Amino acid sequence: MKFTKMHGAGNDYVYVNCFEETVIDAPAVSRYVSSRHFGIGSDGLILICPSDVADCRMAMYNEDGSEGEMCGNGIRCVGKYAYDHGLVSKTQITVETKAGIKSLDMKVENGKVISATVDMGEPELTSELPEKIVVAGKELEFTGISVGNPHAVYYVDDVSSLDLERIGPSFENHERFPNRVNSEFVQIIDRGHLKMRVWERGSGETLACGTGTTACAVAGMMRGLTDDEVEVELLGGTLWIRWDRKSNHVFMTGGATEVFHGEIELPEELQA
């Protein structure tokens, strides 16, 4: 199977061009290639597929093989791959996802996409503002936001001091979220600058999460804690989020990087 390794702000996936390749068991392939010791190493697998309703379709699978609705960092890389590898010839494209059709506006330098702005659509409040919750015996507050997939945003004094490997599973698998949840831990530096770490359902802590960054920014905006345009500092880089209240759409801007491409021989039972 031919593949391309790409990342957006350190949120890395294995990308497969399904205009040319066939993947017969995407969840199993995702688990296989995502292993950082026995596979390629990634936060999951993203398939770039033909679409009847958009320029292409993105199918996204987490490290544990579960399918995600959307990936903000991943979709920027889908746009970059599609343009750089000739699947599209325009810089404004649409991508079909399980969370609906998303629009991308890509910035090109020297014939290659270096960044993209994604219309993340309309955010949906899924909790009280805020809602109390008890996790591992400790009472906390979170704000629930959906931008195609579910997020719970928690405000903390210092994101650097969190032991997410230890506490993350308790947040992801809390009974309040029967389908599990992505958990964002946010430190407000000032009204235009946030620091965030994320525990993603199915993948654990990742260096960045585009939908999570969008959720944490919107949560702060809804609660009046930040301006309507913020810079969010993540372990893997920086993303910029803008909420247009008039249209109720949120826009995310960030980079997209191709790391390398190659070919991997899958186990016989996973070969097409």
GROMACS .gro file of C-alpha atoms in nm:
model
  272
    1MET     CA    1   0.000   0.000   0.000
    2LYS     CA    2   0.139   0.339  -0.100
    3PHE     CA    3   0.102   0.612   0.162
    4THR     CA    4   0.204   0.965   0.254
    5LYS     CA    5   0.290   1.076   0.608
    6MET     CA    6   0.165   1.428   0.684
    7HIS     CA    7   0.098   1.645   0.986
    8GLY     CA    8  -0.081   1.961   1.087
    9ALA     CA    9   0.076   2.120   1.398
   10GLY     CA   10   0.225   1.782   1.489
   11ASN     CA   11  -0.108   1.596   1.463
   12ASP     CA   12   0.022   1.325   1.228
   13TYR     CA   13  -0.165   1.077   1.011
   14VAL     CA   14  -0.093   0.822   0.743
   15TYR     CA   15  -0.273   0.933   0.424
   16VAL     CA   16  -0.377   0.697   0.148
   17ASN     CA   17  -0.488   0.813  -0.197
   18CYS     CA   18  -0.797   0.601  -0.255
   19PHE     CA   19  -0.834   0.743  -0.604
   20GLU     CA   20  -0.558   0.488  -0.673
   21GLU     CA   21  -0.541   0.252  -0.372
   22THR     CA   22  -0.800   0.019  -0.218
   23VAL     CA   23  -0.821  -0.029   0.160
   24ILE     CA   24  -1.038  -0.329   0.257
   25ASP     CA   25  -1.040  -0.298   0.638
   26ALA     CA   26  -0.968   0.061   0.735
   27PRO     CA   27  -1.000   0.015   1.115
   28ALA     CA   28  -0.750  -0.272   1.115
   29VAL     CA   29  -0.516  -0.090   0.876
   30SER     CA   30  -0.529   0.217   1.101
   31ARG     CA   31  -0.430   0.011   1.405
   32TYR     CA   32  -0.148  -0.151   1.207
   33VAL     CA   33   0.008   0.159   1.052
   34SER     CA   34  -0.040   0.381   1.358
   35SER     CA   35   0.191   0.173   1.580
   36ARG     CA   36   0.500   0.381   1.650
   37HIS     CA   37   0.705   0.067   1.720
   38PHE     CA   38   0.574  -0.186   1.467
   39GLY     CA   39   0.412   0.029   1.198
   40ILE     CA   40   0.468   0.369   1.039
   41GLY     CA   41   0.370   0.564   1.350
   42SER     CA   42   0.081   0.812   1.356
   43ASP     CA   43  -0.229   0.936   1.536
   44GLY     CA   44  -0.437   0.742   1.285
   45LEU     CA   45  -0.523   0.684   0.920
   46ILE     CA   46  -0.692   0.918   0.673
   47LEU     CA   47  -0.825   0.799   0.338
   48ILE     CA   48  -0.860   1.051   0.054
   49CYS     CA   49  -1.148   0.921  -0.158
   50PRO     CA   50  -1.363   1.024  -0.454
   51SER     CA   51  -1.688   1.203  -0.369
   52ASP     CA   52  -2.016   1.257  -0.552
   53VAL     CA   53  -2.089   1.579  -0.361
   54ALA     CA   54  -1.748   1.747  -0.310
   55ASP     CA   55  -1.402   1.764  -0.462
   56CYS     CA   56  -1.297   1.467  -0.246
   57ARG     CA   57  -1.399   1.275   0.065
   58MET     CA   58  -1.202   1.228   0.386
   59ALA     CA   59  -1.245   0.911   0.595
   60MET     CA   60  -1.061   0.944   0.926
   61TYR     CA   61  -0.969   0.664   1.169
   62ASN     CA   62  -0.811   0.699   1.510
   63GLU     CA   63  -0.512   0.506   1.635
   64ASP     CA   64  -0.741   0.245   1.794
   65GLY     CA   65  -0.933   0.195   1.468
   66SER     CA   66  -1.245   0.389   1.568
   67GLU     CA   67  -1.381   0.620   1.299
   68GLY     CA   68  -1.393   0.993   1.369
   69GLU     CA   69  -1.640   1.240   1.227
   70MET     CA   70  -1.389   1.515   1.146
   71CYS     CA   71  -1.027   1.615   1.194
   72GLY     CA   72  -0.935   1.982   1.161
   73ASN     CA   73  -0.563   1.923   1.122
   74GLY     CA   74  -0.623   1.625   0.898
   75ILE     CA   75  -0.851   1.807   0.657
   76ARG     CA   76  -0.588   2.077   0.594
   77CYS     CA   77  -0.347   1.801   0.495
   78VAL     CA   78  -0.613   1.645   0.273
   79GLY     CA   79  -0.640   1.977   0.092
   80LYS     CA   80  -0.262   2.003   0.058
   81TYR     CA   81  -0.233   1.648  -0.075
   82ALA     CA   82  -0.518   1.699  -0.322
   83TYR     CA   83  -0.359   2.018  -0.462
   84ASP     CA   84   0.006   1.919  -0.449
   85HIS     CA   85  -0.059   1.578  -0.609
   86GLY     CA   86  -0.293   1.702  -0.880
   87LEU     CA   87  -0.629   1.571  -0.759
   88VAL     CA   88  -0.755   1.930  -0.777
   89SER     CA   89  -0.621   2.236  -0.959
   90LYS     CA   90  -0.788   2.509  -0.751
   91THR     CA   91  -0.708   2.655  -0.409
   92GLN     CA   92  -1.067   2.673  -0.286
   93ILE     CA   93  -1.212   2.324  -0.252
   94THR     CA   94  -1.477   2.124  -0.067
   95VAL     CA   95  -1.418   1.805   0.128
   96GLU     CA   96  -1.690   1.559   0.228
   97THR     CA   97  -1.664   1.433   0.588
   98LYS     CA   98  -1.891   1.244   0.827
   99ALA     CA   99  -1.959   1.585   0.983
  100GLY     CA  100  -2.073   1.733   0.652
  101ILE     CA  101  -1.906   1.913   0.363
  102LYS     CA  102  -1.624   2.147   0.467
  103SER     CA  103  -1.475   2.432   0.261
  104LEU     CA  104  -1.101   2.501   0.245
  105ASP     CA  105  -0.917   2.811   0.125
  106MET     CA  106  -0.552   2.720   0.071
  107LYS     CA  107  -0.242   2.938   0.057
  108VAL     CA  108   0.013   2.834  -0.204
  109GLU     CA  109   0.382   2.922  -0.231
  110ASN     CA  110   0.612   2.790  -0.506
  111GLY     CA  111   0.340   2.557  -0.628
  112LYS     CA  112   0.279   2.391  -0.290
  113VAL     CA  113   0.013   2.446  -0.023
  114ILE     CA  114   0.168   2.579   0.299
  115SER     CA  115  -0.146   2.654   0.501
  116ALA     CA  116  -0.523   2.644   0.481
  117THR     CA  117  -0.825   2.810   0.637
  118VAL     CA  118  -1.109   2.569   0.705
  119ASP     CA  119  -1.472   2.665   0.752
  120MET     CA  120  -1.546   2.444   1.052
  121GLY     CA  121  -1.918   2.518   1.031
  122GLU     CA  122  -2.154   2.610   1.312
  123PRO     CA  123  -2.053   2.516   1.668
  124GLU     CA  124  -2.312   2.349   1.888
  125LEU     CA  125  -2.329   2.390   2.264
  126THR     CA  126  -2.382   2.045   2.417
  127SER     CA  127  -2.374   2.127   2.789
  128GLU     CA  128  -2.479   2.391   3.033
  129LEU     CA  129  -2.255   2.696   3.023
  130PRO     CA  130  -2.064   2.568   3.216
  131GLU     CA  131  -2.166   2.226   3.352
  132LYS     CA  132  -2.036   2.064   3.669
  133ILE     CA  133  -1.885   1.716   3.655
  134VAL     CA  134  -1.703   1.488   3.897
  135VAL     CA  135  -1.399   1.312   3.754
  136ALA     CA  136  -1.194   1.075   3.971
  137GLY     CA  137  -1.358   1.218   4.281
  138LYS     CA  138  -1.286   1.581   4.193
  139GLU     CA  139  -1.558   1.832   4.103
  140LEU     CA  140  -1.479   2.032   3.788
  141GLU     CA  141  -1.655   2.247   3.531
  142PHE     CA  142  -1.658   2.187   3.157
  143THR     CA  143  -1.814   2.339   2.848
  144GLY     CA  144  -1.943   2.092   2.591
  145ILE     CA  145  -1.897   2.193   2.227
  146SER     CA  146  -1.958   1.992   1.912
  147VAL     CA  147  -1.794   2.092   1.584
  148GLY     CA  148  -1.884   1.766   1.415
  149ASN     CA  149  -1.740   1.558   1.699
  150PRO     CA  150  -1.783   1.595   2.076
  151HIS     CA  151  -1.551   1.799   2.299
  152ALA     CA  152  -1.541   1.888   2.667
  153VAL     CA  153  -1.337   2.197   2.751
  154TYR     CA  154  -1.181   2.245   3.096
  155TYR     CA  155  -0.998   2.556   3.216
  156VAL     CA  156  -0.683   2.506   3.422
  157ASP     CA  157  -0.417   2.731   3.575
  158ASP     CA  158  -0.121   2.556   3.413
  159VAL     CA  159  -0.152   2.307   3.126
  160SER     CA  160   0.216   2.212   3.151
  161SER     CA  161   0.174   2.052   3.492
  162LEU     CA  162  -0.103   1.808   3.390
  163ASP     CA  163  -0.027   1.435   3.392
  164LEU     CA  164  -0.255   1.352   3.099
  165GLU     CA  165  -0.130   0.996   3.060
  166ARG     CA  166  -0.266   0.926   3.407
  167ILE     CA  167  -0.587   1.132   3.411
  168GLY     CA  168  -0.685   1.133   3.042
  169PRO     CA  169  -0.872   0.800   3.031
  170SER     CA  170  -1.098   0.907   3.321
  171PHE     CA  171  -1.213   1.208   3.120
  172GLU     CA  172  -1.249   1.024   2.788
  173ASN     CA  173  -1.454   0.739   2.934
  174HIS     CA  174  -1.665   0.930   3.186
  175GLU     CA  175  -2.025   0.807   3.212
  176ARG     CA  176  -2.147   1.156   3.116
  177PHE     CA  177  -2.022   1.079   2.764
  178PRO     CA  178  -2.157   0.739   2.652
  179ASN     CA  179  -1.979   0.764   2.316
  180ARG     CA  180  -1.657   0.889   2.479
  181VAL     CA  181  -1.533   1.245   2.434
  182ASN     CA  182  -1.232   1.452   2.335
  183SER     CA  183  -1.108   1.651   2.635
  184GLU     CA  184  -0.934   1.989   2.606
  185PHE     CA  185  -0.742   2.150   2.892
  186VAL     CA  186  -0.699   2.523   2.839
  187GLN     CA  187  -0.493   2.794   3.002
  188ILE     CA  188  -0.597   3.153   2.925
  189ILE     CA  189  -0.288   3.369   2.874
  190ASP     CA  190  -0.490   3.674   2.769
  191ARG     CA  191  -0.805   3.746   2.566
  192GLY     CA  192  -0.629   3.670   2.238
  193HIS     CA  193  -0.393   3.391   2.341
  194LEU     CA  194  -0.463   3.043   2.478
  195LYS     CA  195  -0.249   2.739   2.558
  196MET     CA  196  -0.409   2.397   2.518
  197ARG     CA  197  -0.341   2.028   2.558
  198VAL     CA  198  -0.577   1.761   2.436
  199TRP     CA  199  -0.669   1.404   2.517
  200GLU     CA  200  -0.833   1.260   2.205
  201ARG     CA  201  -1.073   0.970   2.225
  202GLY     CA  202  -0.916   0.670   2.059
  203SER     CA  203  -0.568   0.823   2.036
  204GLY     CA  204  -0.468   0.961   2.377
  205GLU     CA  205  -0.270   1.282   2.401
  206THR     CA  206  -0.178   1.426   2.062
  207LEU     CA  207   0.037   1.726   1.977
  208ALA     CA  208  -0.264   1.909   1.833
  209CYS     CA  209  -0.633   1.870   1.757
  210GLY     CA  210  -0.799   2.103   1.510
  211THR     CA  211  -1.158   2.041   1.613
  212GLY     CA  212  -1.050   2.054   1.979
  213THR     CA  213  -0.876   2.385   1.925
  214THR     CA  214  -1.191   2.517   1.760
  215ALA     CA  215  -1.402   2.392   2.051
  216CYS     CA  216  -1.180   2.543   2.319
  217ALA     CA  217  -1.173   2.879   2.142
  218VAL     CA  218  -1.551   2.887   2.093
  219ALA     CA  219  -1.608   2.787   2.455
  220GLY     CA  220  -1.404   3.086   2.569
  221MET     CA  221  -1.582   3.316   2.327
  222MET     CA  222  -1.926   3.196   2.437
  223ARG     CA  223  -1.836   3.252   2.801
  224GLY     CA  224  -1.694   3.599   2.733
  225LEU     CA  225  -1.343   3.497   2.839
  226THR     CA  226  -1.173   3.576   2.507
  227ASP     CA  227  -1.207   3.786   2.193
  228ASP     CA  228  -1.373   3.636   1.885
  229GLU     CA  229  -1.033   3.576   1.723
  230VAL     CA  230  -0.763   3.393   1.917
  231GLU     CA  231  -0.424   3.232   1.879
  232VAL     CA  232  -0.404   2.886   2.036
  233GLU     CA  233  -0.065   2.748   2.131
  234LEU     CA  234  -0.044   2.367   2.118
  235LEU     CA  235   0.239   2.122   2.184
  236GLY     CA  236   0.288   2.082   1.808
  237GLY     CA  237   0.242   2.440   1.690
  238THR     CA  238  -0.008   2.725   1.670
  239LEU     CA  239  -0.357   2.750   1.520
  240TRP     CA  240  -0.571   3.060   1.470
  241ILE     CA  241  -0.946   3.050   1.531
  242ARG     CA  242  -1.202   3.313   1.430
  243TRP     CA  243  -1.574   3.303   1.508
  244ASP     CA  244  -1.797   3.503   1.273
  245ARG     CA  245  -2.102   3.551   1.494
  246LYS     CA  246  -2.306   3.694   1.207
  247SER     CA  247  -2.289   3.369   1.008
  248ASN     CA  248  -2.225   3.158   1.319
  249HIS     CA  249  -1.938   2.987   1.138
  250VAL     CA  250  -1.594   2.923   1.286
  251PHE     CA  251  -1.277   2.942   1.078
  252MET     CA  252  -0.949   2.768   1.161
  253THR     CA  253  -0.615   2.854   1.000
  254GLY     CA  254  -0.298   2.650   1.026
  255GLY     CA  255  -0.016   2.481   0.840
  256ALA     CA  256  -0.001   2.149   0.658
  257THR     CA  257   0.322   1.955   0.607
  258GLU     CA  258   0.414   1.651   0.401
  259VAL     CA  259   0.681   1.453   0.588
  260PHE     CA  260   0.754   1.159   0.357
  261HIS     CA  261   0.590   0.903   0.132
  262GLY     CA  262   0.652   0.536   0.091
  263GLU     CA  263   0.505   0.190   0.050
  264ILE     CA  264   0.425  -0.063   0.322
  265GLU     CA  265   0.347  -0.432   0.289
  266LEU     CA  266   0.037  -0.503   0.492
  267PRO     CA  267  -0.032  -0.841   0.655
  268GLU     CA  268  -0.191  -1.080   0.407
  269GLU     CA  269  -0.537  -1.053   0.564
  270LEU     CA  270  -0.535  -0.674   0.509
  271GLN     CA  271  -0.424  -0.678   0.149
  272ALA     CA  272  -0.677  -0.581  -0.115
   0.00000   0.00000   0.00000
